[in-house]
Amino acid sequence: MDIDYHDLACEGRLAQDFDQWDLKNPDGWSVAHEAARTGHLPPDFIHWEIRDLDGWTVAHEAAMLGSLPPDFTRWDLADFDGYTVAHTAAEHGHLPPDFPHMDWADSDGLTVGEVYSKKVNRLPTGTEPAQKPKDSKRTMVYDFSKVRPPKNPIDPEEVATLRRILRKYPCDIEDDRIRLHPELKVTPEERLILRKYLMAKGYHAAKDAVAELDAMKDALPHE
């Protein structure tokens, strides 16, 4: 019987000398990603650059969960949208104190400092964007921890689409309600994917945003 190393990683039962961290399932999700997601990476792990199909590295996954080692230095590892490990750590409240590269920007011009300021409701003093964003953006604190694992019913292509939509058209959360970006533009297929994600966030939080998406349906061609 074939050994499922992803399951072993999930359960923390990999051998101490295991070294096949780059083994991937058809979705591009590596054994290392799964170990990081479940908190079972070894203390001496060094292969932070392993990527999934979206360029999401093992370091991104660990940064999201706040489990990077204290001496971690590879904050500039980026996914295919230019979103760095530093962006991810800032988004989830795990950026080190006095982080010096708040001006790093992703492909949409969103800086680490902007992500950080949304998290703590203030911009660190003395930080300016390395490149000016294309337009004013509001950052939704969106959490892919529940959609990223490959066993989730949202498939990897949909996850990639969601990330692209939310980076380009970030939403707000006001009074525990998700508010769509006022300039949101999506295709009929993208609308359905975004609606599916919002519905998974819960009725109370998403009902207004879902209603907005439903109202867009008639204006979209061929849906």
CSV table of C-alpha atoms in Angstrom, one decimal:
chain,number,residue,atom,x,y,z
A,1,MET,CA,0.0,0.0,0.0
A,2,ASP,CA,1.3,3.5,-0.9
A,3,ILE,CA,2.3,5.7,2.0
A,4,ASP,CA,0.3,9.0,2.2
A,5,TYR,CA,3.0,11.4,3.4
A,6,HIS,CA,0.5,14.2,3.5
A,7,ASP,CA,-1.6,12.4,6.0
A,8,LEU,CA,1.5,11.6,8.1
A,9,ALA,CA,2.5,15.2,8.0
A,10,CYS,CA,-1.0,16.3,9.1
A,11,GLU,CA,-0.8,14.0,12.0
A,12,GLY,CA,2.8,14.7,13.0
A,13,ARG,CA,3.9,11.2,12.3
A,14,LEU,CA,6.7,11.7,9.7
A,15,ALA,CA,10.0,10.0,10.5
A,16,GLN,CA,12.6,12.2,12.1
A,17,ASP,CA,14.9,11.8,9.1
A,18,PHE,CA,12.2,12.5,6.6
A,19,ASP,CA,13.5,14.6,3.7
A,20,GLN,CA,11.0,14.4,0.9
A,21,TRP,CA,9.3,17.8,1.7
A,22,ASP,CA,8.7,18.7,-1.9
A,23,LEU,CA,6.4,15.7,-2.6
A,24,LYS,CA,3.2,17.3,-3.9
A,25,ASN,CA,-0.3,16.1,-4.6
A,26,PRO,CA,-2.0,17.0,-7.9
A,27,ASP,CA,-3.0,20.4,-6.5
A,28,GLY,CA,0.7,21.3,-5.9
A,29,TRP,CA,0.3,21.1,-2.1
A,30,SER,CA,3.5,19.7,-0.7
A,31,VAL,CA,4.1,17.6,2.3
A,32,ALA,CA,5.9,20.6,3.8
A,33,HIS,CA,2.8,22.8,3.3
A,34,GLU,CA,0.7,20.3,5.1
A,35,ALA,CA,3.2,20.0,8.0
A,36,ALA,CA,3.3,23.8,8.2
A,37,ARG,CA,-0.5,24.1,8.1
A,38,THR,CA,-0.9,21.6,11.0
A,39,GLY,CA,2.1,22.8,13.1
A,40,HIS,CA,4.3,19.8,12.5
A,41,LEU,CA,7.4,21.2,10.7
A,42,PRO,CA,10.7,20.2,12.4
A,43,PRO,CA,12.6,22.9,14.2
A,44,ASP,CA,15.5,22.7,11.7
A,45,PHE,CA,13.3,23.0,8.6
A,46,ILE,CA,15.0,25.1,5.9
A,47,HIS,CA,13.0,24.6,2.7
A,48,TRP,CA,10.8,27.6,3.0
A,49,GLU,CA,10.8,28.3,-0.8
A,50,ILE,CA,8.7,25.2,-1.7
A,51,ARG,CA,5.7,26.6,-3.7
A,52,ASP,CA,2.2,25.4,-4.6
A,53,LEU,CA,0.6,26.1,-7.9
A,54,ASP,CA,-0.1,29.7,-6.9
A,55,GLY,CA,3.5,30.4,-5.8
A,56,TRP,CA,2.3,30.2,-2.1
A,57,THR,CA,5.4,29.0,-0.2
A,58,VAL,CA,5.8,27.0,2.9
A,59,ALA,CA,7.0,30.2,4.5
A,60,HIS,CA,3.7,32.0,3.7
A,61,GLU,CA,1.8,29.2,5.3
A,62,ALA,CA,3.9,29.3,8.5
A,63,ALA,CA,3.7,33.1,8.5
A,64,MET,CA,-0.1,33.0,8.4
A,65,LEU,CA,-0.1,30.8,11.5
A,66,GLY,CA,2.7,32.7,13.3
A,67,SER,CA,5.0,29.7,13.4
A,68,LEU,CA,8.1,31.0,11.6
A,69,PRO,CA,11.3,30.5,13.7
A,70,PRO,CA,12.7,33.6,15.5
A,71,ASP,CA,15.8,33.7,13.2
A,72,PHE,CA,13.7,33.6,10.0
A,73,THR,CA,15.1,36.0,7.3
A,74,ARG,CA,13.4,35.2,4.0
A,75,TRP,CA,10.6,37.7,4.3
A,76,ASP,CA,10.9,38.6,0.6
A,77,LEU,CA,9.7,35.2,-0.7
A,78,ALA,CA,6.7,36.1,-2.8
A,79,ASP,CA,3.8,34.3,-4.5
A,80,PHE,CA,3.0,34.8,-8.1
A,81,ASP,CA,1.1,38.0,-7.3
A,82,GLY,CA,4.2,39.5,-5.5
A,83,TYR,CA,2.6,39.0,-2.1
A,84,THR,CA,5.5,38.4,0.2
A,85,VAL,CA,5.9,36.4,3.4
A,86,ALA,CA,6.1,39.8,5.1
A,87,HIS,CA,2.7,40.8,3.7
A,88,THR,CA,1.2,37.5,5.0
A,89,ALA,CA,2.7,37.9,8.5
A,90,ALA,CA,1.4,41.5,8.7
A,91,GLU,CA,-2.0,40.4,7.6
A,92,HIS,CA,-2.3,37.9,10.4
A,93,GLY,CA,-0.6,39.9,13.1
A,94,HIS,CA,2.7,38.1,13.2
A,95,LEU,CA,5.2,40.6,11.8
A,96,PRO,CA,8.2,41.1,14.0
A,97,PRO,CA,8.6,44.4,15.9
A,98,ASP,CA,10.5,47.1,14.0
A,99,PHE,CA,10.2,45.3,10.7
A,100,PRO,CA,12.4,47.4,8.3
A,101,HIS,CA,10.7,46.7,4.9
A,102,MET,CA,7.2,48.2,5.2
A,103,ASP,CA,7.6,49.6,1.7
A,104,TRP,CA,7.7,46.3,-0.1
A,105,ALA,CA,4.8,46.2,-2.5
A,106,ASP,CA,3.0,43.4,-4.3
A,107,SER,CA,2.1,43.5,-8.0
A,108,ASP,CA,-1.0,45.7,-7.3
A,109,GLY,CA,1.1,48.2,-5.3
A,110,LEU,CA,-0.2,47.0,-1.9
A,111,THR,CA,2.6,47.5,0.7
A,112,VAL,CA,3.4,45.6,3.8
A,113,GLY,CA,2.9,48.8,5.7
A,114,GLU,CA,-0.7,49.2,4.4
A,115,VAL,CA,-1.5,45.6,5.3
A,116,TYR,CA,0.0,46.2,8.7
A,117,SER,CA,-1.9,49.4,9.2
A,118,LYS,CA,-5.2,47.7,8.5
A,119,LYS,CA,-4.4,45.1,11.1
A,120,VAL,CA,-3.5,47.5,13.9
A,121,ASN,CA,-5.5,50.5,12.6
A,122,ARG,CA,-2.4,52.7,12.2
A,123,LEU,CA,0.5,53.1,9.8
A,124,PRO,CA,4.0,52.7,11.3
A,125,THR,CA,5.8,56.1,11.5
A,126,GLY,CA,8.5,56.8,8.9
A,127,THR,CA,7.2,54.3,6.3
A,128,GLU,CA,6.4,55.2,2.7
A,129,PRO,CA,5.4,52.9,-0.2
A,130,ALA,CA,8.2,51.9,-2.5
A,131,GLN,CA,5.7,52.3,-5.3
A,132,LYS,CA,2.5,54.2,-5.3
A,133,PRO,CA,-0.6,52.0,-5.5
A,134,LYS,CA,-2.5,52.2,-8.8
A,135,ASP,CA,-5.6,53.4,-6.9
A,136,SER,CA,-6.9,53.7,-3.4
A,137,LYS,CA,-7.5,50.3,-1.9
A,138,ARG,CA,-9.1,49.0,1.3
A,139,THR,CA,-7.8,45.7,2.6
A,140,MET,CA,-10.1,43.0,3.7
A,141,VAL,CA,-8.6,40.7,6.4
A,142,TYR,CA,-9.5,37.6,4.4
A,143,ASP,CA,-8.4,34.3,5.7
A,144,PHE,CA,-7.5,31.4,3.4
A,145,SER,CA,-6.7,29.0,6.2
A,146,LYS,CA,-10.1,27.3,5.6
A,147,VAL,CA,-9.9,27.1,1.9
A,148,ARG,CA,-6.3,26.5,1.2
A,149,PRO,CA,-5.9,22.8,2.2
A,150,PRO,CA,-6.5,20.5,-0.9
A,151,LYS,CA,-9.3,18.5,0.7
A,152,ASN,CA,-11.5,21.6,0.9
A,153,PRO,CA,-14.4,21.7,-1.5
A,154,ILE,CA,-13.2,24.9,-3.0
A,155,ASP,CA,-10.6,23.8,-5.6
A,156,PRO,CA,-7.2,25.3,-6.1
A,157,GLU,CA,-8.2,27.2,-9.3
A,158,GLU,CA,-11.0,28.8,-7.4
A,159,VAL,CA,-8.7,29.7,-4.6
A,160,ALA,CA,-6.3,31.4,-7.0
A,161,THR,CA,-9.3,33.3,-8.6
A,162,LEU,CA,-10.4,34.4,-5.1
A,163,ARG,CA,-7.0,35.7,-4.2
A,164,ARG,CA,-6.8,37.7,-7.4
A,165,ILE,CA,-10.2,39.2,-7.0
A,166,LEU,CA,-9.6,40.2,-3.3
A,167,ARG,CA,-6.2,41.6,-4.1
A,168,LYS,CA,-7.6,43.8,-6.9
A,169,TYR,CA,-10.8,44.7,-5.2
A,170,PRO,CA,-10.3,44.4,-1.4
A,171,CYS,CA,-13.4,44.5,0.8
A,172,ASP,CA,-14.0,46.1,4.1
A,173,ILE,CA,-15.5,44.6,7.3
A,174,GLU,CA,-17.8,47.0,9.0
A,175,ASP,CA,-19.8,46.1,12.1
A,176,ASP,CA,-19.0,42.4,11.5
A,177,ARG,CA,-20.4,42.7,7.9
A,178,ILE,CA,-18.4,42.1,4.8
A,179,ARG,CA,-18.7,45.1,2.4
A,180,LEU,CA,-17.7,44.6,-1.3
A,181,HIS,CA,-15.3,47.0,-2.9
A,182,PRO,CA,-17.3,49.8,-4.5
A,183,GLU,CA,-15.5,49.4,-7.9
A,184,LEU,CA,-15.8,45.6,-8.0
A,185,LYS,CA,-15.9,44.2,-11.5
A,186,VAL,CA,-16.1,40.4,-12.1
A,187,THR,CA,-17.0,38.0,-14.8
A,188,PRO,CA,-20.1,35.8,-14.4
A,189,GLU,CA,-17.8,32.9,-13.4
A,190,GLU,CA,-15.9,35.0,-10.9
A,191,ARG,CA,-19.1,36.3,-9.4
A,192,LEU,CA,-20.2,32.7,-8.7
A,193,ILE,CA,-16.8,31.8,-7.1
A,194,LEU,CA,-16.8,34.9,-4.9
A,195,ARG,CA,-20.4,34.2,-3.9
A,196,LYS,CA,-19.5,30.7,-3.0
A,197,TYR,CA,-16.7,31.9,-0.8
A,198,LEU,CA,-18.8,34.6,0.9
A,199,MET,CA,-21.6,32.1,1.6
A,200,ALA,CA,-19.0,30.0,3.4
A,201,LYS,CA,-18.2,32.9,5.7
A,202,GLY,CA,-21.7,32.7,7.3
A,203,TYR,CA,-25.1,34.3,6.7
A,204,HIS,CA,-24.7,37.2,9.2
A,205,ALA,CA,-21.4,38.4,8.0
A,206,ALA,CA,-22.0,37.9,4.2
A,207,LYS,CA,-25.7,38.5,3.6
A,208,ASP,CA,-25.3,42.1,2.4
A,209,ALA,CA,-22.4,41.3,0.2
A,210,VAL,CA,-24.1,38.3,-1.3
A,211,ALA,CA,-27.2,40.4,-2.0
A,212,GLU,CA,-25.0,42.9,-3.9
A,213,LEU,CA,-23.5,40.1,-5.9
A,214,ASP,CA,-27.0,38.7,-6.7
A,215,ALA,CA,-28.0,42.2,-7.8
A,216,MET,CA,-25.1,42.2,-10.2
A,217,LYS,CA,-26.3,39.1,-11.9
A,218,ASP,CA,-28.6,40.7,-14.4
A,219,ALA,CA,-25.9,43.2,-15.5
A,220,LEU,CA,-23.5,40.5,-16.3
A,221,PRO,CA,-23.6,38.9,-19.8
A,222,HIS,CA,-24.4,35.2,-20.4
A,223,GLU,CA,-24.8,34.0,-16.8
